[in-house]
mmCIF file of C-alpha atoms and ligand atoms in Angstrom:
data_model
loop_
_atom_site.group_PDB
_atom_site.id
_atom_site.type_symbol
_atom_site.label_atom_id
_atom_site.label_comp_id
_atom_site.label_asym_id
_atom_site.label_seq_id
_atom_site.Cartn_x
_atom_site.Cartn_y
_atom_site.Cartn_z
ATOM 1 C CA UNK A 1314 0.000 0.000 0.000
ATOM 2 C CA UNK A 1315 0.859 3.427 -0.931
ATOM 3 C CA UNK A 1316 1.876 6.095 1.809
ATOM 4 C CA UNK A 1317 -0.799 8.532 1.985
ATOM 5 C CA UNK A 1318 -0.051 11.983 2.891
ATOM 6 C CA UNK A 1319 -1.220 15.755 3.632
ATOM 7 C CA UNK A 1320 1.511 18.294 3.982
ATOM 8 C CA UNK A 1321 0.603 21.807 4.804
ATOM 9 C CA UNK A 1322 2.857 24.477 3.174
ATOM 10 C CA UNK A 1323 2.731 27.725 5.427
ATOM 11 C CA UNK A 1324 4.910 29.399 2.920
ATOM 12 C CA UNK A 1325 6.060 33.142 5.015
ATOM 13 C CA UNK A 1326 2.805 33.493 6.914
ATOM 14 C CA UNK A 1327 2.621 33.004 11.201
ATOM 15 C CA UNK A 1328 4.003 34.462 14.209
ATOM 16 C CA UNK A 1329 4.631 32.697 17.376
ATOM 17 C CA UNK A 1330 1.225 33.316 18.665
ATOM 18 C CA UNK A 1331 -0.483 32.587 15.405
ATOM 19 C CA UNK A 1332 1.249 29.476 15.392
ATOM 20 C CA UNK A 1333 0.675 28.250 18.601
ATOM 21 C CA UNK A 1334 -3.431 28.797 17.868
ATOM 22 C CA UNK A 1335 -3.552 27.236 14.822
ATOM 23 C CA UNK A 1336 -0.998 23.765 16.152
ATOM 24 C CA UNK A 1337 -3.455 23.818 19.189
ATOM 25 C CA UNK A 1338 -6.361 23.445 17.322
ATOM 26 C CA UNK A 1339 -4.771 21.001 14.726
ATOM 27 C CA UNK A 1340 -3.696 18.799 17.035
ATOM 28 C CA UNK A 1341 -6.899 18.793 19.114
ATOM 29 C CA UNK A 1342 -9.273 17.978 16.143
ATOM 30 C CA UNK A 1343 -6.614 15.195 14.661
ATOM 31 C CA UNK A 1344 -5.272 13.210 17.921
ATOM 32 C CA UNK A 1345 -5.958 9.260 17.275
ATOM 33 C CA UNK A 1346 -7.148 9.400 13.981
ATOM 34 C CA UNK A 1347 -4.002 8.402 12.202
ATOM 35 C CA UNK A 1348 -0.356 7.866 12.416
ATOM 36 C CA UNK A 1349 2.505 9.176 10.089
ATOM 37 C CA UNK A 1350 -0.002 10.563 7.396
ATOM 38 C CA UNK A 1351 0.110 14.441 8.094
ATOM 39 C CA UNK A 1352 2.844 16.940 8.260
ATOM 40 C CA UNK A 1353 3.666 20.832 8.000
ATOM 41 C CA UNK A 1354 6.144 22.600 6.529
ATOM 42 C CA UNK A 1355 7.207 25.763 8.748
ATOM 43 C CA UNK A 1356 9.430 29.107 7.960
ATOM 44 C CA UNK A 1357 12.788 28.250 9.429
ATOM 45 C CA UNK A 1358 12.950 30.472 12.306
ATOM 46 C CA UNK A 1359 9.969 28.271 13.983
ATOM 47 C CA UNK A 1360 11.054 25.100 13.769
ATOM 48 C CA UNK A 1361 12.362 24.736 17.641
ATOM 49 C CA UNK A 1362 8.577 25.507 18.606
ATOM 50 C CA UNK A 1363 6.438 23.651 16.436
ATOM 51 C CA UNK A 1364 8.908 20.348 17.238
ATOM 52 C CA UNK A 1365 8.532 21.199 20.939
ATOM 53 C CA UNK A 1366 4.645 21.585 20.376
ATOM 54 C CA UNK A 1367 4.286 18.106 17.735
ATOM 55 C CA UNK A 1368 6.713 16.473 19.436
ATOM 56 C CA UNK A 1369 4.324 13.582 20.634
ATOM 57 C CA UNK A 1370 1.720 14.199 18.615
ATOM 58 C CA UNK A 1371 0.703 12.362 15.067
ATOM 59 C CA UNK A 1372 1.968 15.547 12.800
ATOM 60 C CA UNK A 1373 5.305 15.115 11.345
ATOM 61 C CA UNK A 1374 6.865 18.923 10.619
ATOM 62 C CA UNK A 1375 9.588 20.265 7.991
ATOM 63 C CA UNK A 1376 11.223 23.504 6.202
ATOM 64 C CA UNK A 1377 10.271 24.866 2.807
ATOM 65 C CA UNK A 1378 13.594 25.073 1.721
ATOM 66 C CA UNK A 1379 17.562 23.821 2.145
ATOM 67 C CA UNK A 1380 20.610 24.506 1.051
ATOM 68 C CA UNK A 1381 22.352 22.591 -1.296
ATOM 69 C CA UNK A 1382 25.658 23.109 0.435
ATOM 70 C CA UNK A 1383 26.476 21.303 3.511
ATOM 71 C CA UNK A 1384 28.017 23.543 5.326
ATOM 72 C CA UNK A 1385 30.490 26.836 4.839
ATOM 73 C CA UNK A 1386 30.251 30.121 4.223
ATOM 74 C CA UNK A 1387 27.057 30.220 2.567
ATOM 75 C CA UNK A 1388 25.621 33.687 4.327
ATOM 76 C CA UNK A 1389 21.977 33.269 5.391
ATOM 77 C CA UNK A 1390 21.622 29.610 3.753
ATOM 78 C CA UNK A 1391 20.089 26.393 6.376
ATOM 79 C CA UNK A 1392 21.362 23.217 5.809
ATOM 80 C CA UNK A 1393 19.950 19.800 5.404
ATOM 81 C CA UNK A 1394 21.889 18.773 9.297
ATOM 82 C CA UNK A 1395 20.582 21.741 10.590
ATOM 83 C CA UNK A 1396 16.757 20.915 9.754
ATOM 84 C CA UNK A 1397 17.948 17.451 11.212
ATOM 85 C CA UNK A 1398 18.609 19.057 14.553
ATOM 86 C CA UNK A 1399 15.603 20.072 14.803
ATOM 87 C CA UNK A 1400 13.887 17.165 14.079
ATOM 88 C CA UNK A 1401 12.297 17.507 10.405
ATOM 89 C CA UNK A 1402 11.218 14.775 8.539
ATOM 90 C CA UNK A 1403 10.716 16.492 5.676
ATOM 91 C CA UNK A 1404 11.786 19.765 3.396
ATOM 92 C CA UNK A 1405 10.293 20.858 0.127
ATOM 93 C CA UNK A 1406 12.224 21.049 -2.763
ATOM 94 C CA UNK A 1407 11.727 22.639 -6.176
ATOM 95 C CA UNK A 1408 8.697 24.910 -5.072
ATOM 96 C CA UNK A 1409 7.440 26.785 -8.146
ATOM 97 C CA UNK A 1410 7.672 29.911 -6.069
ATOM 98 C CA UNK A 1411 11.729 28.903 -5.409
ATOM 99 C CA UNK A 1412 12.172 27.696 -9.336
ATOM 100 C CA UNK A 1413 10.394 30.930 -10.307
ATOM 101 C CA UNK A 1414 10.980 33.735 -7.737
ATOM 102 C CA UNK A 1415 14.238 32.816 -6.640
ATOM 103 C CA UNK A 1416 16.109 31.424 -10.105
ATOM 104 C CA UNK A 1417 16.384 27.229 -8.883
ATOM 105 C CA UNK A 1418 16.982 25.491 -11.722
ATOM 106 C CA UNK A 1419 16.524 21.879 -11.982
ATOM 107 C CA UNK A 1420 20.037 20.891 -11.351
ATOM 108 C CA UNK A 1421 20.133 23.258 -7.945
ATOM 109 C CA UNK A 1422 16.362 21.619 -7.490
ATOM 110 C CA UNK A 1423 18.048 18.178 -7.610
ATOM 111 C CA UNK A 1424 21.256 18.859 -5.441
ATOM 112 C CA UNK A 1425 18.946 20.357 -2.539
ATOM 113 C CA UNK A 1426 17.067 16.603 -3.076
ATOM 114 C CA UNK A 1427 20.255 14.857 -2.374
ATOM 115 C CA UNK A 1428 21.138 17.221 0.050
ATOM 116 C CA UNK A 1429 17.911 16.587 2.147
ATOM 117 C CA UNK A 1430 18.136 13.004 1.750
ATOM 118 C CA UNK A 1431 21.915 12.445 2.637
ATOM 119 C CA UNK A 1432 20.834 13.988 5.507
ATOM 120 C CA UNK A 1433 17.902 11.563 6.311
ATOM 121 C CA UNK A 1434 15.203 13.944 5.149
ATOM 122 C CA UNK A 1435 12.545 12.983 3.405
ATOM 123 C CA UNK A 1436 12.615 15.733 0.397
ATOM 124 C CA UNK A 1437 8.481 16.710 -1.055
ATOM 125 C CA UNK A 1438 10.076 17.108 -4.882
ATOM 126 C CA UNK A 1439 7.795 19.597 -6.471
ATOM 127 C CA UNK A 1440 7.326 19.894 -10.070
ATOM 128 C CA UNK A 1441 4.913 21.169 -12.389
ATOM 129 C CA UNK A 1442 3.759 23.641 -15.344
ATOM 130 C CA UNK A 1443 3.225 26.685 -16.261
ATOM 131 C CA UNK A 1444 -0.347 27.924 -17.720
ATOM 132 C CA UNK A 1445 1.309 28.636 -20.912
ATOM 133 C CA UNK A 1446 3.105 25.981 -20.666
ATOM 134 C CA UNK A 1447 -0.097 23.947 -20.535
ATOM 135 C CA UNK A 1448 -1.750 26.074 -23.085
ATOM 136 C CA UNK A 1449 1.155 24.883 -25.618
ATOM 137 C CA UNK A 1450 0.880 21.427 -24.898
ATOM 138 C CA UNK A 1451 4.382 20.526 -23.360
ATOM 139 C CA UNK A 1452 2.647 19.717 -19.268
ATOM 140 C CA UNK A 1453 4.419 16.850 -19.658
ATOM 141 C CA UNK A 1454 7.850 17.852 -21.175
ATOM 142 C CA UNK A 1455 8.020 19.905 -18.772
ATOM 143 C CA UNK A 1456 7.805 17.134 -16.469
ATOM 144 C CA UNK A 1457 9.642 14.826 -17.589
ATOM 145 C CA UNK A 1458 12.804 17.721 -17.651
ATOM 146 C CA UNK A 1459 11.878 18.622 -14.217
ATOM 147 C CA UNK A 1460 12.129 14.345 -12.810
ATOM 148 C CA UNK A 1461 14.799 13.440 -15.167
ATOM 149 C CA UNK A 1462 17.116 15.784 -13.232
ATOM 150 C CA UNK A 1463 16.656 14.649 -9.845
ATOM 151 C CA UNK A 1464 16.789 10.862 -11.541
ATOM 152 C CA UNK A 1465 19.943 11.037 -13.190
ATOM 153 C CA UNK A 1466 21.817 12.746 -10.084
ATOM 154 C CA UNK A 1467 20.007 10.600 -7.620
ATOM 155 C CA UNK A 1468 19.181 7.639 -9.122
ATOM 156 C CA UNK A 1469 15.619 6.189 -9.535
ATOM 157 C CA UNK A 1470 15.832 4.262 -6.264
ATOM 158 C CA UNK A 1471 16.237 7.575 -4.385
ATOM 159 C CA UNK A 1472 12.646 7.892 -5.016
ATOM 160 C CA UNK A 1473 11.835 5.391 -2.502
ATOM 161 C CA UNK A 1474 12.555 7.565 -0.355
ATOM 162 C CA UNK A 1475 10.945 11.030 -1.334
ATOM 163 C CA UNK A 1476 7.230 12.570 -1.806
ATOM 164 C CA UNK A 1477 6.464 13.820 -5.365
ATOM 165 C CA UNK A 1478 4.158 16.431 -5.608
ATOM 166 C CA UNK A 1479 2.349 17.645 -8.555
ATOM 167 C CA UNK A 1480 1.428 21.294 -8.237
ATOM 168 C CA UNK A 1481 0.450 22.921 -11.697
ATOM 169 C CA UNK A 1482 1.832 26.595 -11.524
ATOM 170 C CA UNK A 1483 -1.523 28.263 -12.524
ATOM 171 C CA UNK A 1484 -3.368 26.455 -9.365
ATOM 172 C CA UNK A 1485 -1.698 27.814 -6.897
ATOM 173 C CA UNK A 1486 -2.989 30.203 -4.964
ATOM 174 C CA UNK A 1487 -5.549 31.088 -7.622
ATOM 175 C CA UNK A 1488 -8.753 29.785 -6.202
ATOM 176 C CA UNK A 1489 -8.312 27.561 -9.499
ATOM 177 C CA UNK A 1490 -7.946 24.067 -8.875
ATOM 178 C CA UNK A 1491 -7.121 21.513 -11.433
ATOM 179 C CA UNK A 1492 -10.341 19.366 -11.825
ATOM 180 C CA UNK A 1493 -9.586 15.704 -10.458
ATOM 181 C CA UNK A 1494 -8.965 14.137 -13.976
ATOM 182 C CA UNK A 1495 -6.808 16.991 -14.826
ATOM 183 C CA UNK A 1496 -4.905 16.259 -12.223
ATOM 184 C CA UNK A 1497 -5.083 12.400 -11.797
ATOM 185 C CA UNK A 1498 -3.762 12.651 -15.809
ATOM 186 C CA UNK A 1499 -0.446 14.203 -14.613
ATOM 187 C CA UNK A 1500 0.161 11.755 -11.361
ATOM 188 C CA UNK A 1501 -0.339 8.959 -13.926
ATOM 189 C CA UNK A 1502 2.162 10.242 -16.109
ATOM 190 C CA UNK A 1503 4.424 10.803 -13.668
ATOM 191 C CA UNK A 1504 4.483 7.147 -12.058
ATOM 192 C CA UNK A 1505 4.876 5.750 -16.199
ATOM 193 C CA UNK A 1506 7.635 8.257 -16.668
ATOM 194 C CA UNK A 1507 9.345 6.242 -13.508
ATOM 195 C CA UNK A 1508 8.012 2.977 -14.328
ATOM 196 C CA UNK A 1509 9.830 3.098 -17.131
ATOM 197 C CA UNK A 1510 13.036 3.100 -15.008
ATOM 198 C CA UNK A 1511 11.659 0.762 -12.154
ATOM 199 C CA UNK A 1512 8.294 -0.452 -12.088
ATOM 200 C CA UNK A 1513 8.452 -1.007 -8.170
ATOM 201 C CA UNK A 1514 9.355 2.220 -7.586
ATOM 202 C CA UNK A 1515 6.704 4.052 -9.657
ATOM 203 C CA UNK A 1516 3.948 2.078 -8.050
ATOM 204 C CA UNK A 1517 5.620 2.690 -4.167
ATOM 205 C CA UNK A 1518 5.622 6.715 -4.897
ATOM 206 C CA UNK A 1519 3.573 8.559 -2.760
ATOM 207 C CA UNK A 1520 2.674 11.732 -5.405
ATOM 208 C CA UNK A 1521 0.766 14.977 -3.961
ATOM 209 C CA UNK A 1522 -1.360 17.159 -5.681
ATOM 210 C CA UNK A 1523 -1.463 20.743 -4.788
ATOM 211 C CA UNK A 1524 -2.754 23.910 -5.878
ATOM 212 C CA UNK A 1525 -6.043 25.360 -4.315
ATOM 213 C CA UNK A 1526 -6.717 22.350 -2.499
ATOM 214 C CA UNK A 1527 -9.390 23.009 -0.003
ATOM 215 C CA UNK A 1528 -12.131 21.069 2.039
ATOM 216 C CA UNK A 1529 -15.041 21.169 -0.342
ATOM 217 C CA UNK A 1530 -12.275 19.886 -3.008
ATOM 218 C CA UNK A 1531 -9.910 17.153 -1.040
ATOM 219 C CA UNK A 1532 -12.299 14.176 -1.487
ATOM 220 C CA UNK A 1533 -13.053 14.299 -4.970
ATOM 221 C CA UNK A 1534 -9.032 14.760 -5.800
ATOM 222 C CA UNK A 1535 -7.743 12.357 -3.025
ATOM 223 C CA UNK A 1536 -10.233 9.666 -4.615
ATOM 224 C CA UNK A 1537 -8.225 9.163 -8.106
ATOM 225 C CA UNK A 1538 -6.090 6.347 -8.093
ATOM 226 C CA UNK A 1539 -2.994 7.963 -8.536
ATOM 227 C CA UNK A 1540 -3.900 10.658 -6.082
ATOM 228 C CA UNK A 1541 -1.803 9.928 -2.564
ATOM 229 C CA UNK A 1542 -2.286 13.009 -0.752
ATOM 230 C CA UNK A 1543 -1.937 16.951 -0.512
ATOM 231 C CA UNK A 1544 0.286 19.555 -0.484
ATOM 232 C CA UNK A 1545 -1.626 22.427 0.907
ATOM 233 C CA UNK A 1546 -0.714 26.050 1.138
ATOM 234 C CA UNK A 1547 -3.178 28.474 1.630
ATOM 235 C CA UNK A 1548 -5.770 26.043 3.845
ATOM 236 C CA UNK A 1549 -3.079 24.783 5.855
ATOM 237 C CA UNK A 1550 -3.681 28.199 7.671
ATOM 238 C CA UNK A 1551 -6.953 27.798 8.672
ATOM 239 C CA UNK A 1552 -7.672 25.253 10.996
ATOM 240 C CA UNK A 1553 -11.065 24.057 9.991
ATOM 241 C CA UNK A 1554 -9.934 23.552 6.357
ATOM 242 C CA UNK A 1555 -6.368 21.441 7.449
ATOM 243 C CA UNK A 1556 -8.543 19.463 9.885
ATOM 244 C CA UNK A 1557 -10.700 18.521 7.064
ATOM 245 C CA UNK A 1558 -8.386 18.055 4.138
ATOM 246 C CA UNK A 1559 -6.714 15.805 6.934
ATOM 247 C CA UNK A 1560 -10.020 14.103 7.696
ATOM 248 C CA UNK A 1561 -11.013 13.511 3.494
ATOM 249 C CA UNK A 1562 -7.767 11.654 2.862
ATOM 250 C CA UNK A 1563 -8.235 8.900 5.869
ATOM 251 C CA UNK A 1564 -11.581 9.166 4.536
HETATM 252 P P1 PGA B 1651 -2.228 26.717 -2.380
HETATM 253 O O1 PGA B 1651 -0.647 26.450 -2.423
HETATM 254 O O2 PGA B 1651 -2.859 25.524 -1.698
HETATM 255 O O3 PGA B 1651 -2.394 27.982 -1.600
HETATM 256 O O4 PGA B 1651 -2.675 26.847 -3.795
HETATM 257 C C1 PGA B 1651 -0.138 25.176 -2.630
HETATM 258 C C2 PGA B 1651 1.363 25.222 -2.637
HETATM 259 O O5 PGA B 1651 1.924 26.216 -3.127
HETATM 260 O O6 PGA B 1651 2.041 24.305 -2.141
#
């Protein structure tokens, strides 16, 4: 059986306080209903607190981000042992807001993968396309380019142990959410453009889908067969919607 699993992404939004609400609540509302299938992803500076506060609980946390450097003078960069120290089991790499607003190309996408993984990290490997990119009918070029990378540095077996999310640029944050077979089309392309390489592997992935997932739209995604999960931004902020995106995939 597949490894099922929602991820929040709180991108740069929280403060201590806010934090501390929003965990409380979590928590609360998901105690006993699952082990190892829910996680968030935290801005760096408060990963000491939320380990402290999830610490026992059945949420896994992570970063958003690592360097691809182990260690050195690398001024204002976090390293893969440093998110270790801390306790994260996983880090998201190759965020289309990272690739985009910050220059990562696929080769720094797929040395921050190693990175997190030398470093026992599970890494959430992003990928996805742009809406012209979609609009010109290269989805899954674009793909392909964006996997191959990480697959020839890291070797297909690597993806045993990572996450794969799908997350088509023009759903994010838009309110616009691919419909189900949209999306279950990509996540099946994406485990035959492993297969290819190792059949075992491809059919072990767990593979997100993210962009504008929220409550009303988690079951109908998390019900396609190549569907293992979420990677949620904007309603991992509000507790109702987490709880419930949490609740729809253990459904
Ligand atoms: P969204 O973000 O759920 O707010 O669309 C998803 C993501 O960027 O991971």
């Amino acid at each position: 059986m597949r490894k099922k699993l929602v991820a929040g992404n709180w991108k740069m939004h929280g403060c201590l306080a806010e934090n501390d609400q929003l965990l409380a609540d979590v928590v609360d509302r998901l105690t006993g209903l699952s082990s190892d299938q829910f996680a968030v992803c935290v801005p760096y500076p408060y990963l000491f607190s939320v380990q402290n506060t999830l610490k026992d609980t059945n949420i896994a946390w992570g970063a958003q981000n690592l360097s691809q450097f182990e260690k050195g003078a690398y001024t204002g960069e976090v390293s893969a042992a440093m998110l270790k120290d801390f306790g994260c089991r996983y880090v998201i790499v190759g965020h289309s807001e990272r690739r985009t607003l910050f220059n990562e190309s696929n080769v720094v996408v797929a040395e921050k993968y190693s990175a997190a993984q030398h470093a026992g990290i599970v890494p959430i490997l992003c990928v996805g396309e742009s809406l012209k990119q979609r609009d010109d009918g290269i989805t899954e070029t674009i793909i392909a380019e964006q996997l191959a990378e990480v697959i020839q540095r890291a070797g297909v077996e690597s993806l045993d142990s990572a996450v794969v999310a799908y997350e088509p640029i023009w759903a994010i944050g838009t309110g616009k959410t691919a419909t189900p077979q949209q999306a279950e089309d990509v996540h099946a392309f994406i485990r035959k453009e492993i297969a290819k390489q190792n059949s075992s592997v491809a059919d072990n992935l767990t593979i997100l889908y993210g962009g504008s997932v929220k409550a009303s739209n988690a079951l109908e995604l998390f019900a396609m067969p190549d569907i293992d999960g979420g990677l949620i931004g904007g309603a991992s902020l509000v507790a109702d919607e987490f709880v419930a995106i949490c609740r729809a995939l253990v459904h």
